[in-house]
XYZ file of C-alpha atoms in Angstrom:
73
model
C 7.357 -6.429 10.107
C 5.533 -4.072 7.726
C 5.483 -6.715 5.012
C 3.894 -9.158 7.442
C 1.102 -6.690 8.173
C 0.436 -6.127 4.479
C 0.625 -9.833 3.675
C -2.083 -10.403 6.273
C -4.231 -7.955 4.317
C -4.029 -10.100 1.200
C -2.140 -13.345 0.581
C -0.968 -12.094 -2.832
C 1.091 -9.222 -1.383
C 4.729 -10.307 -1.449
C 6.474 -7.110 -0.403
C 5.885 -3.437 0.330
C 8.712 -0.904 0.168
C 8.899 2.838 0.703
C 10.935 4.286 -2.164
C 10.449 8.035 -1.695
C 9.684 10.432 1.159
C 9.112 14.111 0.420
C 8.681 16.966 2.883
C 8.378 20.680 2.264
C 7.437 22.323 -0.980
C 3.689 22.828 -1.136
C 3.012 20.322 1.657
C 1.951 21.581 5.088
C 4.816 21.481 7.645
C 3.274 18.510 9.484
C 2.781 16.370 6.342
C 4.964 14.003 4.301
C 4.437 12.469 0.894
C 5.438 8.812 0.869
C 5.624 6.642 -2.256
C 5.464 2.861 -1.917
C 5.983 -0.026 -4.284
C 3.992 -3.205 -3.805
C 4.903 -6.590 -5.301
C 2.019 -8.959 -5.920
C 2.007 -12.598 -6.941
C -0.699 -15.225 -6.819
C 0.296 -18.869 -6.434
C -2.804 -20.253 -8.118
C -3.901 -17.842 -10.871
C -3.154 -14.770 -12.920
C -4.360 -11.693 -11.088
C -7.094 -9.839 -12.963
C -7.656 -6.084 -13.129
C -10.454 -6.571 -10.605
C -8.116 -8.483 -8.249
C -5.558 -5.658 -8.477
C -8.227 -3.027 -7.854
C -9.504 -4.844 -4.764
C -5.985 -5.300 -3.356
C -5.218 -1.612 -3.986
C -8.368 -0.599 -2.115
C -7.348 -2.793 0.848
C -3.869 -1.232 0.946
C -5.214 2.328 0.733
C -7.761 1.678 3.478
C -5.095 0.116 5.731
C -2.689 3.030 5.234
C -5.481 5.533 5.932
C -6.549 3.658 9.080
C -3.026 3.196 10.440
C -1.560 6.610 9.638
C -4.431 9.025 9.076
C -2.905 9.637 5.658
C -4.707 9.937 2.381
C -4.078 9.602 -1.340
C -2.744 12.778 -2.946
C -4.508 13.877 -6.074
């Protein structure tokens, strides 16, 4: 289901997987740190750095909108 939602964001997204969830440490009690891996593949071209940047921005915006989360720096 989650992959379907991401694939709708961009046709080049093949899969999205959560590979780490961290709670505690220096995070507030109501927060989690979640790491995801995203597999991309275009059927018709080699993805450029600009393509990858645009897809990344779409993913970040979608995660922020759906979860209220943000990118840790």
